[in-house]
Amino acid sequence: MDVFHAAIRQTGTLRRHPGVAGEAAGEPAAGQGFGQFNSAADTIEWRLAGGKPFAIIQRWFVADADAPEKNGRPQSKQILIVTRLPPGPVCQVARIEVKGTPNANEAARKAADETARGYLCDNKTDDAKR
C-alpha cells in the first residue's frame, strides 16, 4: 500500500504490480482523501473470493471541525473506508462513519461483499458512497 502524506493528511492506494513506483498515484483512490487532517489505522481487513482479494476495509481518523472539543481542537471521528481492488481501477466504494452506525464493521463488510467487485470508479475524488 502506498500512503501519501501532505500537511498532516494522508491518502492511500494500492499498486497493481508491487515494485512499480508511482503506479498507485494514478489510481482514483489516490485522489480520494479528506480535506480535514486525518490518519489511517495500521490494520487492513482483506475481503477475499476464491482466495483472491477484491476489496479492503481500513479505519481512518478524521478531524471534525464541526465538533470541537473543549479546548477548541476538532474531535476525531472514525470512518471505515471500503476500497475495491483490481481487476479494474482501485477506488473507494463506501465510507461508513463508525459513530452512529450500528455494527459498523459488519456494514463495511456488507458494502465490500455486495458492491466492490461491480463498482464502477469514475476517476472523481468524491465517487465513494457516503
PDB file of N, CA and C in Angstrom, residues 34-85:
ATOM      1  N   PHE A  34      -9.357  13.225   2.343  1.00  0.00           N
ATOM      2  CA  PHE A  34     -10.226  14.079   3.131  1.00  0.00           C
ATOM      3  C   PHE A  34      -9.621  15.475   3.152  1.00  0.00           C
ATOM      4  N   GLY A  35     -10.441  16.499   3.178  1.00  0.00           N
ATOM      5  CA  GLY A  35      -9.936  17.858   3.288  1.00  0.00           C
ATOM      6  C   GLY A  35      -9.378  18.136   4.675  1.00  0.00           C
ATOM      7  N   GLN A  36      -9.943  17.459   5.675  1.00  0.00           N
ATOM      8  CA  GLN A  36      -9.528  17.664   7.047  1.00  0.00           C
ATOM      9  C   GLN A  36      -8.261  16.862   7.354  1.00  0.00           C
ATOM     10  N   PHE A  37      -7.638  17.210   8.500  1.00  0.00           N
ATOM     11  CA  PHE A  37      -6.500  16.425   8.963  1.00  0.00           C
ATOM     12  C   PHE A  37      -6.972  15.004   9.219  1.00  0.00           C
ATOM     13  N   ASN A  38      -6.112  14.017   8.918  1.00  0.00           N
ATOM     14  CA  ASN A  38      -6.519  12.626   9.062  1.00  0.00           C
ATOM     15  C   ASN A  38      -5.318  11.719   9.170  1.00  0.00           C
ATOM     16  N   SER A  39      -5.589  10.489   9.571  1.00  0.00           N
ATOM     17  CA  SER A  39      -4.567   9.440   9.568  1.00  0.00           C
ATOM     18  C   SER A  39      -5.265   8.095   9.472  1.00  0.00           C
ATOM     19  N   ALA A  40      -4.562   7.124   8.952  1.00  0.00           N
ATOM     20  CA  ALA A  40      -5.118   5.784   8.773  1.00  0.00           C
ATOM     21  C   ALA A  40      -4.616   4.858   9.871  1.00  0.00           C
ATOM     22  N   ALA A  41      -5.476   3.927  10.275  1.00  0.00           N
ATOM     23  CA  ALA A  41      -5.071   2.877  11.207  1.00  0.00           C
ATOM     24  C   ALA A  41      -4.152   1.899  10.467  1.00  0.00           C
ATOM     25  N   ASP A  42      -3.348   1.182  11.213  1.00  0.00           N
ATOM     26  CA  ASP A  42      -2.393   0.252  10.609  1.00  0.00           C
ATOM     27  C   ASP A  42      -3.044  -1.023  10.071  1.00  0.00           C
ATOM     28  N   THR A  43      -4.176  -1.422  10.634  1.00  0.00           N
ATOM     29  CA  THR A  43      -4.797  -2.690  10.267  1.00  0.00           C
ATOM     30  C   THR A  43      -5.651  -2.551   9.017  1.00  0.00           C
ATOM     31  N   ILE A  44      -5.526  -3.508   8.109  1.00  0.00           N
ATOM     32  CA  ILE A  44      -6.346  -3.574   6.901  1.00  0.00           C
ATOM     33  C   ILE A  44      -7.022  -4.942   6.887  1.00  0.00           C
ATOM     34  N   GLU A  45      -8.335  -4.940   6.663  1.00  0.00           N
ATOM     35  CA  GLU A  45      -9.068  -6.195   6.513  1.00  0.00           C
ATOM     36  C   GLU A  45      -9.218  -6.463   5.022  1.00  0.00           C
ATOM     37  N   TRP A  46      -8.755  -7.627   4.599  1.00  0.00           N
ATOM     38  CA  TRP A  46      -8.831  -8.020   3.193  1.00  0.00           C
ATOM     39  C   TRP A  46     -10.090  -8.842   2.986  1.00  0.00           C
ATOM     40  N   ARG A  47     -10.867  -8.539   1.950  1.00  0.00           N
ATOM     41  CA  ARG A  47     -12.043  -9.324   1.590  1.00  0.00           C
ATOM     42  C   ARG A  47     -11.650 -10.199   0.405  1.00  0.00           C
ATOM     43  N   LEU A  48     -11.927 -11.503   0.518  1.00  0.00           N
ATOM     44  CA  LEU A  48     -11.491 -12.481  -0.470  1.00  0.00           C
ATOM     45  C   LEU A  48     -12.664 -13.223  -1.087  1.00  0.00           C
ATOM     46  N   ALA A  49     -12.492 -13.620  -2.329  1.00  0.00           N
ATOM     47  CA  ALA A  49     -13.420 -14.523  -3.010  1.00  0.00           C
ATOM     48  C   ALA A  49     -12.561 -15.529  -3.762  1.00  0.00           C
ATOM     49  N   GLY A  50     -12.755 -16.796  -3.485  1.00  0.00           N
ATOM     50  CA  GLY A  50     -11.942 -17.827  -4.123  1.00  0.00           C
ATOM     51  C   GLY A  50     -10.464 -17.666  -3.817  1.00  0.00           C
ATOM     52  N   GLY A  51     -10.150 -17.138  -2.633  1.00  0.00           N
ATOM     53  CA  GLY A  51      -8.759 -16.957  -2.230  1.00  0.00           C
ATOM     54  C   GLY A  51      -8.088 -15.731  -2.812  1.00  0.00           C
ATOM     55  N   LYS A  52      -8.816 -14.908  -3.578  1.00  0.00           N
ATOM     56  CA  LYS A  52      -8.234 -13.712  -4.193  1.00  0.00           C
ATOM     57  C   LYS A  52      -8.877 -12.454  -3.608  1.00  0.00           C
ATOM     58  N   PRO A  53      -8.059 -11.459  -3.262  1.00  0.00           N
ATOM     59  CA  PRO A  53      -8.615 -10.235  -2.687  1.00  0.00           C
ATOM     60  C   PRO A  53      -9.366  -9.399  -3.732  1.00  0.00           C
ATOM     61  N   PHE A  54     -10.505  -8.848  -3.309  1.00  0.00           N
ATOM     62  CA  PHE A  54     -11.271  -7.963  -4.196  1.00  0.00           C
ATOM     63  C   PHE A  54     -11.551  -6.612  -3.545  1.00  0.00           C
ATOM     64  N   ALA A  55     -11.321  -6.499  -2.224  1.00  0.00           N
ATOM     65  CA  ALA A  55     -11.551  -5.231  -1.527  1.00  0.00           C
ATOM     66  C   ALA A  55     -10.779  -5.231  -0.217  1.00  0.00           C
ATOM     67  N   ILE A  56     -10.570  -4.021   0.301  1.00  0.00           N
ATOM     68  CA  ILE A  56     -10.008  -3.862   1.639  1.00  0.00           C
ATOM     69  C   ILE A  56     -10.912  -2.929   2.433  1.00  0.00           C
ATOM     70  N   ILE A  57     -10.818  -3.061   3.757  1.00  0.00           N
ATOM     71  CA  ILE A  57     -11.514  -2.159   4.673  1.00  0.00           C
ATOM     72  C   ILE A  57     -10.445  -1.619   5.612  1.00  0.00           C
ATOM     73  N   GLN A  58     -10.410  -0.293   5.753  1.00  0.00           N
ATOM     74  CA  GLN A  58      -9.433   0.342   6.631  1.00  0.00           C
ATOM     75  C   GLN A  58     -10.105   1.454   7.426  1.00  0.00           C
ATOM     76  N   ARG A  59      -9.746   1.547   8.691  1.00  0.00           N
ATOM     77  CA  ARG A  59     -10.281   2.583   9.585  1.00  0.00           C
ATOM     78  C   ARG A  59      -9.429   3.849   9.453  1.00  0.00           C
ATOM     79  N   TRP A  60     -10.097   4.974   9.313  1.00  0.00           N
ATOM     80  CA  TRP A  60      -9.438   6.279   9.237  1.00  0.00           C
ATOM     81  C   TRP A  60      -9.926   7.153  10.383  1.00  0.00           C
ATOM     82  N   PHE A  61      -9.050   8.023  10.848  1.00  0.00           N
ATOM     83  CA  PHE A  61      -9.362   9.003  11.886  1.00  0.00           C
ATOM     84  C   PHE A  61      -9.321  10.370  11.217  1.00  0.00           C
ATOM     85  N   VAL A  62     -10.455  11.070  11.235  1.00  0.00           N
ATOM     86  CA  VAL A  62     -10.585  12.322  10.501  1.00  0.00           C
ATOM     87  C   VAL A  62     -11.012  13.427  11.457  1.00  0.00           C
ATOM     88  N   ALA A  63     -10.332  14.565  11.391  1.00  0.00           N
ATOM     89  CA  ALA A  63     -10.679  15.713  12.229  1.00  0.00           C
ATOM     90  C   ALA A  63     -12.048  16.239  11.814  1.00  0.00           C
ATOM     91  N   ASP A  64     -12.910  16.485  12.797  1.00  0.00           N
ATOM     92  CA  ASP A  64     -14.251  17.009  12.541  1.00  0.00           C
ATOM     93  C   ASP A  64     -14.329  18.428  13.087  1.00  0.00           C
ATOM     94  N   ALA A  65     -14.099  19.407  12.241  1.00  0.00           N
ATOM     95  CA  ALA A  65     -14.085  20.814  12.650  1.00  0.00           C
ATOM     96  C   ALA A  65     -15.451  21.280  13.135  1.00  0.00           C
ATOM     97  N   ASP A  66     -16.501  20.576  12.754  1.00  0.00           N
ATOM     98  CA  ASP A  66     -17.852  20.942  13.187  1.00  0.00           C
ATOM     99  C   ASP A  66     -18.164  20.468  14.596  1.00  0.00           C
ATOM    100  N   ALA A  67     -17.268  19.695  15.189  1.00  0.00           N
ATOM    101  CA  ALA A  67     -17.473  19.169  16.542  1.00  0.00           C
ATOM    102  C   ALA A  67     -16.204  19.395  17.374  1.00  0.00           C
ATOM    103  N   PRO A  68     -15.952  20.644  17.788  1.00  0.00           N
ATOM    104  CA  PRO A  68     -14.732  20.907  18.554  1.00  0.00           C
ATOM    105  C   PRO A  68     -14.798  20.354  19.977  1.00  0.00           C
ATOM    106  N   GLU A  69     -13.619  19.998  20.485  1.00  0.00           N
ATOM    107  CA  GLU A  69     -13.507  19.584  21.870  1.00  0.00           C
ATOM    108  C   GLU A  69     -13.515  20.839  22.741  1.00  0.00           C
ATOM    109  N   LYS A  70     -13.479  20.673  24.065  1.00  0.00           N
ATOM    110  CA  LYS A  70     -13.495  21.815  24.977  1.00  0.00           C
ATOM    111  C   LYS A  70     -12.324  22.757  24.748  1.00  0.00           C
ATOM    112  N   ASN A  71     -11.193  22.208  24.292  1.00  0.00           N
ATOM    113  CA  ASN A  71     -10.004  23.034  24.061  1.00  0.00           C
ATOM    114  C   ASN A  71     -10.031  23.721  22.689  1.00  0.00           C
ATOM    115  N   GLY A  72     -11.112  23.517  21.933  1.00  0.00           N
ATOM    116  CA  GLY A  72     -11.246  24.150  20.628  1.00  0.00           C
ATOM    117  C   GLY A  72     -10.726  23.332  19.460  1.00  0.00           C
ATOM    118  N   ARG A  73      -9.974  22.291  19.743  1.00  0.00           N
ATOM    119  CA  ARG A  73      -9.478  21.433  18.666  1.00  0.00           C
ATOM    120  C   ARG A  73     -10.595  20.535  18.139  1.00  0.00           C
ATOM    121  N   PRO A  74     -10.521  20.188  16.869  1.00  0.00           N
ATOM    122  CA  PRO A  74     -11.569  19.318  16.326  1.00  0.00           C
ATOM    123  C   PRO A  74     -11.514  17.920  16.919  1.00  0.00           C
ATOM    124  N   GLN A  75     -12.692  17.347  17.142  1.00  0.00           N
ATOM    125  CA  GLN A  75     -12.758  15.953  17.567  1.00  0.00           C
ATOM    126  C   GLN A  75     -12.355  15.070  16.392  1.00  0.00           C
ATOM    127  N   SER A  76     -11.916  13.872  16.715  1.00  0.00           N
ATOM    128  CA  SER A  76     -11.564  12.909  15.683  1.00  0.00           C
ATOM    129  C   SER A  76     -12.720  11.947  15.517  1.00  0.00           C
ATOM    130  N   LYS A  77     -13.206  11.799  14.269  1.00  0.00           N
ATOM    131  CA  LYS A  77     -14.243  10.803  14.023  1.00  0.00           C
ATOM    132  C   LYS A  77     -13.621   9.645  13.252  1.00  0.00           C
ATOM    133  N   GLN A  78     -14.168   8.460  13.470  1.00  0.00           N
ATOM    134  CA  GLN A  78     -13.652   7.265  12.813  1.00  0.00           C
ATOM    135  C   GLN A  78     -14.549   6.909  11.627  1.00  0.00           C
ATOM    136  N   ILE A  79     -13.909   6.635  10.496  1.00  0.00           N
ATOM    137  CA  ILE A  79     -14.628   6.273   9.279  1.00  0.00           C
ATOM    138  C   ILE A  79     -13.993   5.003   8.717  1.00  0.00           C
ATOM    139  N   LEU A  80     -14.816   4.032   8.381  1.00  0.00           N
ATOM    140  CA  LEU A  80     -14.343   2.813   7.718  1.00  0.00           C
ATOM    141  C   LEU A  80     -14.443   3.045   6.210  1.00  0.00           C
ATOM    142  N   ILE A  81     -13.320   2.879   5.519  1.00  0.00           N
ATOM    143  CA  ILE A  81     -13.268   3.066   4.071  1.00  0.00           C
ATOM    144  C   ILE A  81     -13.198   1.697   3.408  1.00  0.00           C
ATOM    145  N   VAL A  82     -14.109   1.451   2.481  1.00  0.00           N
ATOM    146  CA  VAL A  82     -14.110   0.228   1.682  1.00  0.00           C
ATOM    147  C   VAL A  82     -13.524   0.601   0.326  1.00  0.00           C
ATOM    148  N   THR A  83     -12.472  -0.092  -0.076  1.00  0.00           N
ATOM    149  CA  THR A  83     -11.783   0.195  -1.336  1.00  0.00           C
ATOM    150  C   THR A  83     -11.771  -1.051  -2.207  1.00  0.00           C
ATOM    151  N   ARG A  84     -12.196  -0.899  -3.462  1.00  0.00           N
ATOM    152  CA  ARG A  84     -12.175  -2.020  -4.416  1.00  0.00           C
ATOM    153  C   ARG A  84     -10.765  -2.207  -4.950  1.00  0.00           C
ATOM    154  N   LEU A  85     -10.436  -3.421  -5.323  1.00  0.00           N
ATOM    155  CA  LEU A  85      -9.125  -3.770  -5.837  1.00  0.00           C
ATOM    156  C   LEU A  85      -9.235  -4.271  -7.273  1.00  0.00           C
TER     157      LEU A  85
END
